[in-house]
Each structure stands twice: as structure tokens, then as C-alpha cells.
């Protein structure tokens, strides 16, 4: 359904450090960058998430967040720990979320600009990826 998502950020380098750490744990990397933007994905020049510098940037209102698909529970754990070591805030440690589903394993963070993000693995993949 979605081709890509762009997020406004106040300090591109600072936010880039955070997303480098968080998204590397999930298998994503910088696929382009210039003075005003950093794109993340898996293929050069084809961004799935784009950070765009905007000094007046504000996060979306509560209730909006981005959930990134993770390849394993250990990737969810790395997403949380490596991004917290760089910047951002904890919004929910890695673990099962039985209210969301029997095998819903996720972690939640708030990035340096206040955007709420999540890494999740759900379903059959999670039980074989412990």
C-alpha cells in the first residue's frame, strides 16, 4: 500500500545517527543522503523512509506511530538497545504483547524529534526466531 514515508526532523545528523542504529538492527541502511534528507531502505536510491530536515518540525499527535517489521526477536531487541544508546527515549521494552496477539513481540521508542516508532515481529515467524 505505501511506497515510502517522510518524517520531518529538526537536526538531520542527530536524527540520522538514531535511525542508523535503529534501522540497521532491522536490516535497513542509508540508501541516499544529501544536505536536506536521508533515505533508508535496502536498495540504493530506493528509500522506504526519508528523513527531511525542517527546523520547525513537530511529531504527529499521540496515537500515530510507525511500526517496522523485524526479521527476528533478537532484531527487535537490538533495535531497542542500539537506538537508546544513541538518542531517543524508551516507550516500551522488547517483549511479548499478548493484548496485540499471541506471538506479537515488539519494542517501542520515541525518536529525537518525538516521533513514535516500533519494531515488531508477529505470527509464525516470531516463534521460530526466538
mmCIF file of N, CA and C in Angstrom, residues 19-68:
data_model
loop_
_atom_site.group_PDB
_atom_site.id
_atom_site.type_symbol
_atom_site.label_atom_id
_atom_site.label_comp_id
_atom_site.label_asym_id
_atom_site.label_seq_id
_atom_site.Cartn_x
_atom_site.Cartn_y
_atom_site.Cartn_z
ATOM 1 N N UNK A 19 18.429 6.851 13.590
ATOM 2 C CA UNK A 19 17.835 5.905 12.642
ATOM 3 C C UNK A 19 18.863 4.945 12.055
ATOM 4 N N UNK A 20 20.129 5.373 11.937
ATOM 5 C CA UNK A 20 21.178 4.436 11.520
ATOM 6 C C UNK A 20 21.212 3.242 12.477
ATOM 7 N N UNK A 21 21.194 3.533 13.773
ATOM 8 C CA UNK A 21 21.262 2.477 14.781
ATOM 9 C C UNK A 21 19.989 1.641 14.806
ATOM 10 N N UNK A 22 18.847 2.300 14.870
ATOM 11 C CA UNK A 22 17.579 1.575 14.972
ATOM 12 C C UNK A 22 17.322 0.702 13.752
ATOM 13 N N UNK A 23 17.502 1.265 12.572
ATOM 14 C CA UNK A 23 17.133 0.543 11.359
ATOM 15 C C UNK A 23 18.170 -0.480 10.923
ATOM 16 N N UNK A 24 19.436 -0.268 11.265
ATOM 17 C CA UNK A 24 20.449 -1.283 10.951
ATOM 18 C C UNK A 24 20.116 -2.595 11.639
ATOM 19 N N UNK A 25 19.578 -2.516 12.832
ATOM 20 C CA UNK A 25 19.197 -3.727 13.570
ATOM 21 C C UNK A 25 18.110 -4.515 12.846
ATOM 22 N N UNK A 26 17.359 -3.844 11.967
ATOM 23 C CA UNK A 26 16.261 -4.487 11.244
ATOM 24 C C UNK A 26 16.628 -4.826 9.796
ATOM 25 N N UNK A 27 17.889 -4.549 9.428
ATOM 26 C CA UNK A 27 18.347 -4.885 8.084
ATOM 27 C C UNK A 27 18.239 -3.761 7.066
ATOM 28 N N UNK A 28 17.976 -2.534 7.527
ATOM 29 C CA UNK A 28 17.879 -1.390 6.632
ATOM 30 C C UNK A 28 19.130 -0.523 6.760
ATOM 31 N N UNK A 29 19.402 0.269 5.737
ATOM 32 C CA UNK A 29 20.583 1.138 5.726
ATOM 33 C C UNK A 29 20.272 2.409 4.959
ATOM 34 N N UNK A 30 21.198 3.373 5.040
ATOM 35 C CA UNK A 30 21.058 4.585 4.234
ATOM 36 C C UNK A 30 21.185 4.194 2.765
ATOM 37 N N UNK A 31 20.219 4.629 1.980
ATOM 38 C CA UNK A 31 20.274 4.345 0.544
ATOM 39 C C UNK A 31 20.483 5.625 -0.265
ATOM 40 N N UNK A 32 20.365 6.776 0.375
ATOM 41 C CA UNK A 32 20.768 8.044 -0.215
ATOM 42 C C UNK A 32 20.827 9.090 0.893
ATOM 43 N N UNK A 33 21.565 10.152 0.611
ATOM 44 C CA UNK A 33 21.593 11.297 1.524
ATOM 45 C C UNK A 33 22.093 12.514 0.773
ATOM 46 N N UNK A 34 21.616 13.659 1.207
ATOM 47 C CA UNK A 34 22.119 14.939 0.739
ATOM 48 C C UNK A 34 22.039 15.909 1.908
ATOM 49 N N UNK A 35 22.168 17.189 1.650
ATOM 50 C CA UNK A 35 22.185 18.172 2.736
ATOM 51 C C UNK A 35 20.840 18.326 3.441
ATOM 52 N N UNK A 36 19.758 17.876 2.820
ATOM 53 C CA UNK A 36 18.428 18.099 3.382
ATOM 54 C C UNK A 36 17.656 16.828 3.691
ATOM 55 N N UNK A 37 18.217 15.651 3.358
ATOM 56 C CA UNK A 37 17.451 14.418 3.544
ATOM 57 C C UNK A 37 18.362 13.199 3.671
ATOM 58 N N UNK A 38 17.851 12.185 4.341
ATOM 59 C CA UNK A 38 18.491 10.878 4.420
ATOM 60 C C UNK A 38 17.400 9.850 4.144
ATOM 61 N N UNK A 39 17.680 8.951 3.205
ATOM 62 C CA UNK A 39 16.723 7.900 2.876
ATOM 63 C C UNK A 39 17.214 6.548 3.346
ATOM 64 N N UNK A 40 16.286 5.724 3.846
ATOM 65 C CA UNK A 40 16.594 4.380 4.342
ATOM 66 C C UNK A 40 15.821 3.345 3.549
ATOM 67 N N UNK A 41 16.441 2.210 3.357
ATOM 68 C CA UNK A 41 15.811 1.097 2.664
ATOM 69 C C UNK A 41 16.800 -0.042 2.543
ATOM 70 N N UNK A 42 16.683 -0.795 1.463
ATOM 71 C CA UNK A 42 17.585 -1.921 1.227
ATOM 72 C C UNK A 42 18.305 -1.813 -0.104
ATOM 73 N N UNK A 43 17.804 -0.953 -0.993
ATOM 74 C CA UNK A 43 18.359 -0.812 -2.337
ATOM 75 C C UNK A 43 18.753 0.638 -2.585
ATOM 76 N N UNK A 44 19.995 0.863 -3.045
ATOM 77 C CA UNK A 44 20.470 2.230 -3.295
ATOM 78 C C UNK A 44 19.468 3.022 -4.121
ATOM 79 N N UNK A 45 19.199 4.252 -3.678
ATOM 80 C CA UNK A 45 18.323 5.160 -4.392
ATOM 81 C C UNK A 45 16.839 4.879 -4.232
ATOM 82 N N UNK A 46 16.467 3.853 -3.484
ATOM 83 C CA UNK A 46 15.056 3.478 -3.328
ATOM 84 C C UNK A 46 14.698 3.522 -1.842
ATOM 85 N N UNK A 47 14.378 4.719 -1.358
ATOM 86 C CA UNK A 47 14.083 4.868 0.067
ATOM 87 C C UNK A 47 12.663 4.422 0.397
ATOM 88 N N UNK A 48 12.543 3.840 1.578
ATOM 89 C CA UNK A 48 11.245 3.463 2.144
ATOM 90 C C UNK A 48 10.862 4.436 3.249
ATOM 91 N N UNK A 49 11.879 4.980 3.910
ATOM 92 C CA UNK A 49 11.701 6.011 4.928
ATOM 93 C C UNK A 49 12.666 7.133 4.597
ATOM 94 N N UNK A 50 12.172 8.360 4.603
ATOM 95 C CA UNK A 50 13.024 9.515 4.311
ATOM 96 C C UNK A 50 12.909 10.525 5.445
ATOM 97 N N UNK A 51 14.045 10.896 5.996
ATOM 98 C CA UNK A 51 14.108 11.977 6.978
ATOM 99 C C UNK A 51 14.369 13.259 6.217
ATOM 100 N N UNK A 52 13.549 14.279 6.450
ATOM 101 C CA UNK A 52 13.709 15.558 5.753
ATOM 102 C C UNK A 52 13.862 16.666 6.782
ATOM 103 N N UNK A 53 14.946 17.415 6.659
ATOM 104 C CA UNK A 53 15.222 18.460 7.627
ATOM 105 C C UNK A 53 14.183 19.579 7.513
ATOM 106 N N UNK A 54 13.711 19.976 8.687
ATOM 107 C CA UNK A 54 12.745 21.071 8.807
ATOM 108 C C UNK A 54 12.928 21.626 10.219
ATOM 109 N N UNK A 55 13.583 22.779 10.363
ATOM 110 C CA UNK A 55 13.873 23.315 11.697
ATOM 111 C C UNK A 55 12.648 23.484 12.591
ATOM 112 N N UNK A 56 11.471 23.635 12.029
ATOM 113 C CA UNK A 56 10.254 23.777 12.819
ATOM 114 C C UNK A 56 9.464 22.484 12.941
ATOM 115 N N UNK A 57 10.109 21.363 12.718
ATOM 116 C CA UNK A 57 9.419 20.069 12.694
ATOM 117 C C UNK A 57 8.755 19.739 14.028
ATOM 118 N N UNK A 58 7.608 19.111 13.936
ATOM 119 C CA UNK A 58 6.876 18.611 15.091
ATOM 120 C C UNK A 58 6.425 17.186 14.790
ATOM 121 N N UNK A 59 6.428 16.348 15.800
ATOM 122 C CA UNK A 59 5.934 14.981 15.639
ATOM 123 C C UNK A 59 4.417 15.010 15.492
ATOM 124 N N UNK A 60 3.893 13.972 14.879
ATOM 125 C CA UNK A 60 2.440 13.829 14.761
ATOM 126 C C UNK A 60 1.837 13.696 16.156
ATOM 127 N N UNK A 61 0.556 13.928 16.238
ATOM 128 C CA UNK A 61 -0.119 13.861 17.538
ATOM 129 C C UNK A 61 -0.091 12.444 18.096
ATOM 130 N N UNK A 62 -0.283 12.288 19.409
ATOM 131 C CA UNK A 62 -0.309 10.954 20.020
ATOM 132 C C UNK A 62 -1.329 10.061 19.320
ATOM 133 N N UNK A 63 -0.963 8.822 19.201
ATOM 134 C CA UNK A 63 -1.799 7.865 18.502
ATOM 135 C C UNK A 63 -1.201 7.460 17.172
ATOM 136 N N UNK A 64 -0.348 8.324 16.592
ATOM 137 C CA UNK A 64 0.334 7.993 15.337
ATOM 138 C C UNK A 64 1.697 7.405 15.670
ATOM 139 N N UNK A 65 2.021 6.286 15.037
ATOM 140 C CA UNK A 65 3.375 5.761 15.133
ATOM 141 C C UNK A 65 3.680 4.932 13.896
ATOM 142 N N UNK A 66 4.971 4.673 13.680
ATOM 143 C CA UNK A 66 5.420 3.825 12.582
ATOM 144 C C UNK A 66 5.880 2.503 13.164
ATOM 145 N N UNK A 67 5.417 1.415 12.595
ATOM 146 C CA UNK A 67 5.822 0.079 13.034
ATOM 147 C C UNK A 67 6.654 -0.559 11.923
ATOM 148 N N UNK A 68 7.894 -0.873 12.238
ATOM 149 C CA UNK A 68 8.797 -1.514 11.293
ATOM 150 C C UNK A 68 8.786 -3.022 11.512
#
